[in-house]
Short mmCIF file of C-alpha atoms and ligand atoms in Angstrom, two decimals:
data_model
loop_
_atom_site.label_atom_id
_atom_site.label_comp_id
_atom_site.label_asym_id
_atom_site.label_seq_id
_atom_site.Cartn_x
_atom_site.Cartn_y
_atom_site.Cartn_z
CA MET A 17 -6.89 -32.07 -16.92
CA LEU A 18 -5.21 -29.25 -18.86
CA ALA A 19 -5.73 -31.09 -22.15
CA ARG A 20 -9.38 -31.68 -21.30
CA ILE A 21 -9.95 -28.01 -20.43
CA LYS A 22 -8.21 -26.94 -23.66
CA ASP A 23 -10.32 -29.34 -25.74
CA LEU A 24 -13.55 -28.17 -24.14
CA ALA A 25 -12.65 -24.49 -24.63
CA GLU A 26 -11.56 -25.03 -28.24
CA ALA A 27 -14.81 -26.86 -29.01
CA LEU A 28 -16.77 -23.92 -27.57
CA LYS A 29 -14.88 -21.33 -29.62
CA PRO A 30 -17.53 -20.72 -32.34
CA ARG A 31 -20.25 -20.38 -29.70
CA LEU A 32 -18.11 -18.03 -27.60
CA ILE A 33 -17.39 -15.80 -30.58
CA GLU A 34 -21.12 -15.71 -31.30
CA ILE A 35 -21.80 -14.71 -27.66
CA ARG A 36 -19.13 -12.02 -27.74
CA ARG A 37 -20.47 -10.52 -30.96
CA HIS A 38 -24.01 -10.48 -29.58
CA ILE A 39 -22.87 -8.63 -26.45
CA HIS A 40 -20.65 -6.32 -28.49
CA SER A 41 -23.50 -5.23 -30.73
CA HIS A 42 -25.85 -4.68 -27.75
CA PRO A 43 -23.80 -2.52 -25.37
CA GLU A 44 -25.40 -0.95 -22.28
CA LEU A 45 -24.14 1.85 -20.06
CA SER A 46 -23.08 1.45 -16.42
CA GLY A 47 -26.00 0.53 -14.18
CA GLN A 48 -28.30 -0.17 -17.12
CA GLU A 49 -27.08 -3.65 -18.06
CA TYR A 50 -30.61 -5.13 -18.10
CA GLU A 51 -30.46 -6.99 -21.42
CA THR A 52 -26.88 -8.10 -20.92
CA ALA A 53 -27.77 -9.46 -17.47
CA ALA A 54 -30.79 -11.33 -18.84
CA TYR A 55 -28.65 -12.77 -21.63
CA VAL A 56 -25.90 -13.83 -19.19
CA ALA A 57 -28.48 -15.43 -16.88
CA GLY A 58 -29.91 -17.37 -19.84
CA VAL A 59 -26.52 -18.76 -20.87
CA LEU A 60 -25.63 -19.71 -17.28
CA SER A 61 -28.98 -21.48 -16.73
CA SER A 62 -28.54 -23.42 -19.95
CA CYS A 63 -25.41 -25.03 -18.52
CA GLY A 64 -27.12 -26.04 -15.31
CA ILE A 65 -25.76 -23.24 -13.14
CA VAL A 66 -27.92 -21.82 -10.35
CA VAL A 67 -28.52 -18.16 -11.17
CA GLN A 68 -29.41 -15.16 -9.00
CA LYS A 69 -30.41 -11.99 -10.80
CA ALA A 70 -30.50 -8.37 -9.64
CA ILE A 71 -27.48 -8.76 -7.35
CA GLY A 72 -25.72 -5.39 -7.16
CA LYS A 73 -28.62 -3.77 -9.05
CA THR A 74 -28.09 -5.19 -12.56
CA GLY A 75 -25.49 -7.84 -11.70
CA VAL A 76 -25.80 -11.62 -11.99
CA ILE A 77 -24.37 -14.42 -9.87
CA GLY A 78 -24.00 -18.04 -10.93
CA GLU A 79 -23.08 -20.85 -8.52
CA LEU A 80 -21.53 -24.14 -9.54
CA VAL A 81 -21.27 -26.81 -6.86
CA GLY A 82 -18.25 -29.09 -6.85
CA ARG A 83 -17.43 -32.39 -5.18
CA THR A 84 -15.72 -32.02 -1.83
CA ASP A 85 -13.48 -29.03 -1.27
CA ASP A 86 -15.47 -26.46 0.65
CA ARG A 87 -13.38 -23.49 -0.43
CA LEU A 88 -15.44 -21.20 -2.63
CA VAL A 89 -13.64 -19.50 -5.51
CA ALA A 90 -15.09 -16.47 -7.31
CA ILE A 91 -14.53 -15.29 -10.87
CA ARG A 92 -15.40 -11.70 -11.57
CA THR A 93 -16.15 -10.23 -14.97
CA ASP A 94 -17.72 -6.85 -15.78
CA MET A 95 -20.50 -6.16 -18.28
CA ASP A 96 -20.84 -2.42 -18.91
CA ALA A 97 -19.98 -0.35 -21.97
CA LEU A 98 -18.96 3.29 -22.51
CA PRO A 99 -20.62 6.44 -23.88
CA ILE A 100 -18.51 6.35 -27.05
CA THR A 101 -19.67 6.26 -30.68
CA GLU A 102 -18.13 3.18 -32.27
CA ARG A 103 -16.05 3.83 -35.38
CA THR A 104 -14.95 0.30 -36.25
CA LYS A 105 -16.24 -1.20 -39.47
CA LEU A 106 -17.18 -4.50 -37.82
CA GLU A 107 -20.34 -6.19 -39.07
CA PHE A 108 -21.32 -6.71 -35.42
CA ALA A 109 -20.58 -3.10 -34.40
CA SER A 110 -22.76 -1.44 -31.76
CA CYS A 111 -26.39 -1.00 -32.69
CA GLN A 112 -26.89 1.43 -29.77
CA ALA A 113 -26.12 4.98 -30.87
CA GLY A 114 -23.37 6.55 -28.78
CA ILE A 115 -22.62 3.41 -26.73
CA MET A 116 -19.70 1.07 -27.33
CA HIS A 117 -17.88 -1.82 -25.72
CA ALA A 118 -14.59 0.04 -26.03
CA CYS A 119 -13.02 -1.40 -22.89
CA GLY A 120 -13.44 -5.07 -23.77
CA HIS A 121 -16.02 -5.86 -21.11
CA ASP A 122 -17.88 -7.81 -23.81
CA VAL A 123 -14.83 -10.08 -23.94
CA HIS A 124 -14.67 -10.30 -20.14
CA THR A 125 -18.32 -11.34 -19.93
CA THR A 126 -17.76 -13.93 -22.67
CA VAL A 127 -14.68 -15.32 -20.92
CA GLY A 128 -16.70 -15.56 -17.69
CA LEU A 129 -19.45 -17.46 -19.51
CA GLY A 130 -16.94 -19.67 -21.33
CA THR A 131 -15.22 -20.55 -18.06
CA ALA A 132 -18.63 -21.41 -16.57
CA MET A 133 -19.41 -23.64 -19.57
CA VAL A 134 -16.06 -25.45 -19.37
CA LEU A 135 -16.08 -25.94 -15.61
CA SER A 136 -19.72 -27.09 -15.59
CA GLN A 137 -18.75 -29.80 -18.11
CA LEU A 138 -16.05 -31.13 -15.81
CA GLY A 139 -18.87 -32.50 -13.63
CA GLU A 140 -17.62 -35.09 -11.14
CA VAL A 141 -14.03 -34.00 -11.51
CA LEU A 142 -14.72 -30.47 -10.32
CA PRO A 143 -13.26 -30.36 -6.82
CA GLY A 144 -14.85 -27.26 -5.28
CA ASN A 145 -17.51 -24.58 -5.52
CA ILE A 146 -17.33 -21.65 -7.89
CA ARG A 147 -19.24 -18.38 -7.89
CA PHE A 148 -19.37 -16.40 -11.12
CA LEU A 149 -19.84 -12.67 -10.57
CA PHE A 150 -21.08 -10.69 -13.56
CA GLN A 151 -20.73 -7.14 -12.37
CA PRO A 152 -22.37 -3.96 -13.63
CA ALA A 153 -21.02 -0.40 -13.58
CA GLU A 154 -17.27 -0.94 -13.48
CA GLU A 155 -16.65 2.15 -15.60
CA ILE A 156 -18.11 4.36 -12.88
CA ALA A 157 -16.30 2.36 -10.18
CA GLN A 158 -19.55 1.53 -8.40
CA GLY A 159 -20.59 -1.97 -9.44
CA ALA A 160 -18.15 -3.93 -7.26
CA GLY A 161 -19.40 -2.09 -4.17
CA TRP A 162 -23.02 -2.85 -5.10
CA MET A 163 -22.21 -6.55 -5.55
CA VAL A 164 -20.36 -6.74 -2.22
CA GLU A 165 -23.25 -5.00 -0.44
CA ASP A 166 -25.57 -7.69 -1.75
CA GLY A 167 -23.36 -10.42 -0.32
CA ALA A 168 -21.52 -11.47 -3.49
CA MET A 169 -18.31 -12.06 -1.52
CA ASN A 170 -19.84 -13.97 1.40
CA ASP A 171 -17.83 -17.17 2.05
CA VAL A 172 -15.46 -16.51 -0.88
CA SER A 173 -11.89 -17.66 -0.17
CA ALA A 174 -10.22 -16.41 -3.38
CA ILE A 175 -11.21 -14.33 -6.39
CA PHE A 176 -9.84 -14.15 -9.94
CA SER A 177 -10.41 -11.61 -12.68
CA LEU A 178 -8.97 -10.35 -15.96
CA HIS A 179 -8.80 -7.30 -18.16
CA VAL A 180 -8.06 -7.21 -21.87
CA PHE A 181 -4.87 -5.46 -22.94
CA PRO A 182 -4.27 -4.46 -26.58
CA SER A 183 -0.52 -4.01 -26.24
CA ILE A 184 -0.08 -7.71 -25.40
CA PRO A 185 -0.62 -9.97 -28.46
CA ALA A 186 -3.57 -12.37 -28.43
CA GLY A 187 -2.46 -15.77 -27.19
CA SER A 188 -0.35 -14.26 -24.42
CA VAL A 189 -1.22 -13.15 -20.92
CA GLY A 190 0.33 -10.58 -18.58
CA ILE A 191 0.83 -11.33 -14.90
CA ARG A 192 1.55 -8.66 -12.35
CA TYR A 193 2.85 -9.13 -8.82
CA GLY A 194 1.75 -6.59 -6.21
CA ALA A 195 0.04 -3.38 -7.33
CA LEU A 196 -1.77 -3.63 -10.66
CA THR A 197 -3.78 -0.39 -10.64
CA ALA A 198 -3.86 2.76 -8.55
CA ALA A 199 -6.18 4.14 -5.92
CA ALA A 200 -8.08 7.06 -7.44
CA ASP A 201 -9.59 9.73 -5.21
CA ASP A 202 -11.32 13.03 -5.98
CA LEU A 203 -10.12 16.28 -4.45
CA GLU A 204 -11.88 19.62 -4.18
CA ILE A 205 -10.43 22.64 -2.38
CA ILE A 206 -12.20 25.98 -2.00
CA ILE A 207 -10.01 28.86 -0.85
CA MET A 208 -11.77 31.85 0.63
CA GLY A 209 -9.97 35.20 0.87
CA GLU A 210 -11.27 38.72 0.85
CA SER A 211 -12.11 40.84 -2.14
CA GLY A 212 -10.50 44.22 -2.71
CA HIS A 213 -9.19 46.70 -5.28
CA GLY A 214 -6.57 45.24 -7.58
CA ALA A 215 -4.31 48.20 -6.80
CA ARG A 216 -4.51 47.77 -3.00
CA PRO A 217 -3.51 44.13 -2.29
CA HIS A 218 -2.59 44.86 1.33
CA GLU A 219 -6.25 45.53 2.09
CA ALA A 220 -7.46 42.23 0.62
CA ILE A 221 -6.70 38.50 0.86
CA ASP A 222 -5.92 37.27 -2.64
CA ALA A 223 -7.47 33.82 -3.11
CA ILE A 224 -5.90 33.36 -6.57
CA TRP A 225 -2.37 33.95 -5.32
CA ILE A 226 -2.99 31.68 -2.31
CA ALA A 227 -4.40 28.98 -4.62
CA SER A 228 -1.25 29.19 -6.73
CA GLN A 229 0.85 28.70 -3.56
CA VAL A 230 -1.26 25.67 -2.67
CA ILE A 231 -0.81 24.06 -6.11
CA THR A 232 2.91 24.76 -6.25
CA THR A 233 3.52 23.56 -2.70
CA LEU A 234 1.52 20.36 -3.20
CA GLN A 235 3.55 19.47 -6.30
CA GLN A 236 6.87 20.27 -4.61
CA ALA A 237 5.88 18.48 -1.42
CA ILE A 238 5.32 15.25 -3.35
CA SER A 239 9.00 15.22 -4.29
CA ARG A 240 10.23 16.26 -0.80
CA THR A 241 7.87 14.59 1.65
CA GLN A 242 6.53 11.48 -0.11
CA ASN A 243 8.55 8.28 -0.46
CA PRO A 244 9.72 8.33 -4.11
CA LEU A 245 9.46 4.54 -4.24
CA ARG A 246 5.72 4.84 -3.58
CA PRO A 247 4.48 6.82 -6.56
CA MET A 248 1.61 9.22 -6.47
CA VAL A 249 0.13 11.73 -8.89
CA LEU A 250 -1.89 14.77 -7.92
CA THR A 251 -3.52 16.60 -10.79
CA ILE A 252 -5.56 19.76 -10.40
CA GLY A 253 -7.57 19.59 -13.59
CA GLN A 254 -9.95 22.46 -12.95
CA ILE A 255 -9.59 25.85 -11.39
CA SER A 256 -12.06 28.70 -11.23
CA GLY A 257 -12.30 32.02 -9.39
CA GLY A 258 -12.19 35.76 -9.69
CA ARG A 259 -14.69 38.36 -10.86
CA ALA A 260 -12.83 41.03 -12.83
CA PRO A 261 -9.25 41.82 -13.91
CA ASN A 262 -8.93 44.66 -11.39
CA VAL A 263 -10.70 42.97 -8.46
CA ILE A 264 -8.81 40.72 -6.07
CA ALA A 265 -10.52 37.33 -6.03
CA ASP A 266 -12.27 36.34 -2.83
CA GLN A 267 -12.77 32.70 -3.77
CA VAL A 268 -11.05 30.02 -5.87
CA LYS A 269 -12.14 26.44 -6.41
CA LEU A 270 -9.62 23.73 -7.32
CA SER A 271 -10.71 20.26 -8.41
CA GLY A 272 -8.49 17.31 -9.13
CA THR A 273 -7.69 13.62 -8.99
CA VAL A 274 -5.19 11.91 -6.69
CA ARG A 275 -3.65 8.57 -7.72
CA SER A 276 -1.46 6.39 -5.54
CA LEU A 277 -0.22 2.81 -5.44
CA HIS A 278 0.83 2.08 -1.87
CA PRO A 279 -1.96 1.47 0.67
CA GLU A 280 -0.13 3.49 3.35
CA THR A 281 0.34 6.49 1.07
CA HIS A 282 -3.32 6.21 0.15
CA ALA A 283 -4.42 6.12 3.77
CA ASN A 284 -2.52 9.29 4.67
CA LEU A 285 -3.39 11.43 1.65
CA PRO A 286 -6.29 13.50 3.04
CA ASP A 287 -4.29 14.50 6.15
CA TRP A 288 -1.17 15.23 4.13
CA ILE A 289 -3.04 17.50 1.71
CA GLU A 290 -5.08 19.22 4.37
CA LYS A 291 -2.01 20.08 6.42
CA ILE A 292 -0.40 21.83 3.44
CA VAL A 293 -3.57 23.67 2.43
CA GLY A 294 -4.35 24.63 6.03
CA ASN A 295 -0.86 25.98 6.76
CA ILE A 296 -0.72 28.12 3.63
CA CYS A 297 -4.20 29.52 4.18
CA GLN A 298 -3.41 30.29 7.81
CA THR A 299 -0.18 32.07 6.94
CA TYR A 300 -1.97 34.45 4.57
CA GLY A 301 -5.25 34.83 6.44
CA ALA A 302 -7.51 32.82 4.15
CA SER A 303 -9.93 30.10 5.11
CA TYR A 304 -10.62 26.93 3.16
CA GLN A 305 -12.91 24.03 2.70
CA MET A 306 -11.61 20.68 1.53
CA ASN A 307 -13.69 17.79 0.23
CA TYR A 308 -11.76 14.58 -0.22
CA ARG A 309 -13.74 11.73 -1.71
CA ARG A 310 -12.28 8.24 -1.57
CA GLY A 311 -12.55 6.40 -4.87
CA VAL A 312 -11.52 2.80 -5.32
CA PRO A 313 -8.38 1.48 -3.63
CA SER A 314 -5.37 0.12 -5.51
CA VAL A 315 -5.63 -3.45 -6.86
CA GLN A 316 -3.02 -5.44 -4.90
CA ASN A 317 -2.59 -8.91 -6.36
CA ASP A 318 -2.14 -11.64 -3.76
CA LEU A 319 1.30 -13.27 -3.90
CA ALA A 320 0.28 -16.94 -3.57
CA LEU A 321 -2.64 -16.66 -6.01
CA THR A 322 -0.51 -14.78 -8.53
CA GLN A 323 2.17 -17.50 -8.29
CA LEU A 324 -0.52 -20.10 -8.88
CA LEU A 325 -1.84 -18.16 -11.88
CA GLU A 326 1.64 -17.73 -13.34
CA ALA A 327 2.47 -21.43 -12.92
CA SER A 328 -0.78 -22.63 -14.49
CA ALA A 329 -0.58 -20.10 -17.35
CA LYS A 330 3.01 -21.18 -18.10
CA GLU A 331 1.96 -24.81 -18.09
CA ALA A 332 -0.89 -23.99 -20.45
CA TRP A 333 0.91 -21.68 -22.88
CA GLY A 334 4.66 -21.93 -22.30
CA SER A 335 6.89 -19.32 -20.65
CA ASP A 336 7.23 -17.19 -23.78
CA ARG A 337 3.51 -16.47 -23.80
CA VAL A 338 3.35 -15.38 -20.17
CA GLN A 339 4.70 -11.88 -19.56
CA ILE A 340 5.55 -10.71 -16.07
CA LEU A 341 4.48 -7.06 -16.16
CA PRO A 342 7.19 -4.80 -14.73
CA GLU A 343 4.94 -1.81 -14.14
CA PRO A 344 1.53 -1.13 -12.64
CA SER A 345 -0.95 1.29 -14.18
CA LEU A 346 -2.14 4.51 -12.56
CA GLY A 347 -5.60 3.79 -13.93
CA ALA A 348 -8.28 2.63 -11.52
CA GLU A 349 -10.24 -0.64 -11.34
CA ASP A 350 -12.95 -1.51 -8.83
CA PHE A 351 -11.81 -5.16 -8.57
CA SER A 352 -9.94 -3.77 -5.55
CA VAL A 353 -13.25 -3.55 -3.68
CA TYR A 354 -13.56 -7.37 -3.72
CA LEU A 355 -9.97 -7.66 -2.51
CA GLN A 356 -10.97 -6.02 0.75
CA LYS A 357 -13.04 -9.16 1.40
CA ALA A 358 -10.77 -11.94 0.08
CA PRO A 359 -7.36 -12.32 -1.57
CA GLY A 360 -7.35 -12.38 -5.34
CA THR A 361 -5.47 -11.70 -8.50
CA MET A 362 -6.25 -10.04 -11.82
CA PHE A 363 -4.34 -10.72 -15.02
CA ARG A 364 -4.12 -8.96 -18.36
CA LEU A 365 -5.42 -10.89 -21.32
CA GLY A 366 -3.58 -10.06 -24.54
CA VAL A 367 -6.02 -9.14 -27.33
CA GLY A 368 -3.61 -7.38 -29.69
CA PHE A 369 -3.41 -8.16 -33.40
CA ARG A 370 0.02 -9.02 -34.74
CA GLU A 371 -0.54 -7.73 -38.26
CA LYS A 372 -2.85 -4.80 -37.66
CA GLN A 373 -2.85 -1.51 -35.78
CA ASN A 374 -4.00 -1.82 -32.17
CA TYR A 375 -6.05 1.06 -30.83
CA PRO A 376 -6.00 1.70 -27.08
CA LEU A 377 -8.82 0.93 -24.65
CA HIS A 378 -11.65 3.51 -24.73
CA HIS A 379 -10.84 4.40 -28.37
CA PRO A 380 -13.77 4.46 -30.85
CA GLN A 381 -11.81 2.09 -33.12
CA PHE A 382 -10.76 -0.34 -30.37
CA GLU A 383 -10.91 -3.95 -31.58
CA VAL A 384 -9.82 -7.28 -30.16
CA ASP A 385 -8.38 -10.43 -31.68
CA GLU A 386 -11.15 -12.87 -30.73
CA SER A 387 -8.79 -15.84 -30.52
CA ALA A 388 -7.93 -14.42 -27.09
CA ILE A 389 -11.28 -15.59 -25.71
CA VAL A 390 -10.14 -19.23 -25.61
CA THR A 391 -6.83 -18.14 -24.04
CA GLY A 392 -8.78 -16.35 -21.31
CA VAL A 393 -11.12 -19.26 -20.64
CA VAL A 394 -8.35 -21.87 -20.42
CA THR A 395 -6.16 -19.63 -18.24
CA LEU A 396 -8.95 -19.01 -15.75
CA ALA A 397 -10.45 -22.51 -15.75
CA TYR A 398 -7.10 -24.21 -15.30
CA ALA A 399 -5.88 -21.81 -12.60
CA ILE A 400 -9.05 -22.43 -10.66
CA TYR A 401 -8.75 -26.19 -11.05
CA GLN A 402 -5.17 -25.93 -9.78
CA TYR A 403 -6.33 -23.86 -6.80
CA TRP A 404 -8.03 -26.92 -5.35
CA GLN A 405 -4.95 -29.07 -5.88
CA LYS A 406 -3.19 -27.00 -3.20
CA PRO A 407 -4.09 -27.58 0.43
CA GLY A 408 -6.23 -24.75 1.85
NI1 LIG B 26 -12.35 -1.84 -18.36
#
């Protein structure tokens, strides 16, 4: 079966490159993936896949029905681009001013379509049912939630996904056990003191000084009260307050981002922060308001599915082309929203050039080695085929 999947994917290579270049030159921003969705729906229909449009606003779902196994497997790829002006010299560079596929979602969409093409050609041999999720708005961490709300995960027993990675060479894949990305939440704290003359601090409540205590204590408390084996980062990226150099500030606003990997740490963060802020404010007579907004949770790859992915990738490419990633990323990824509904795993698809400089994701000169598309298709298609070879 592996040889057949490889042959099918290799035969599709010119078509897949054509698809990828079309999507790359027609990027659309998060939530506005109308043309991409229509294009995806067209390709899916042409290989006999039942298509539902406008799932999760601008998302698309394709369903492929297999022979007997009633376990439904989902493959998720994302379709949106970024508000970046492309500075590559590619002949198929973006023709939308100020919008670029700089995070490789054009490659993801193409790999999703290629996997659909390959699996639909397996026909009779295909053991179970597959749902292809083409998701909008990953860059704003909203699309997965929209898809789930519209029932995209109903009856799904496992879900697979991928993200391109320029620091892994094309032809190789990266597998990660456990946490792959971090939970990312937004934090806003407003500290309210009392204004007064800069020369008479005892008659005022200095919100700037109290804010500085809050920031310092939060950073120190991470090292003294959080488990060091469960990393977290709290960054206050914005601070504003005060009216004049000789007036004690009555109000300061702090805004930041909070990243964490362990689900338990993540669950306790709002209480942990609020206790520190509340105690400091109380000690010095200030009041406060805290707004803690949950972003996406951490992507936690399922053990059994990751083992299955690793084994099938090693069979397909050999051990030296399958890297076990030692570290997670503190970036965020809304694939975690699907994982609240079913176990799944996401791998990193190497797209790096061996002989050329590799720019990072979200860079205006980001490029991919397109040979990686076939690697992605075979890895996904074969892992999914293998999924049905194991008893459910
Ligand atoms: Ni991305």
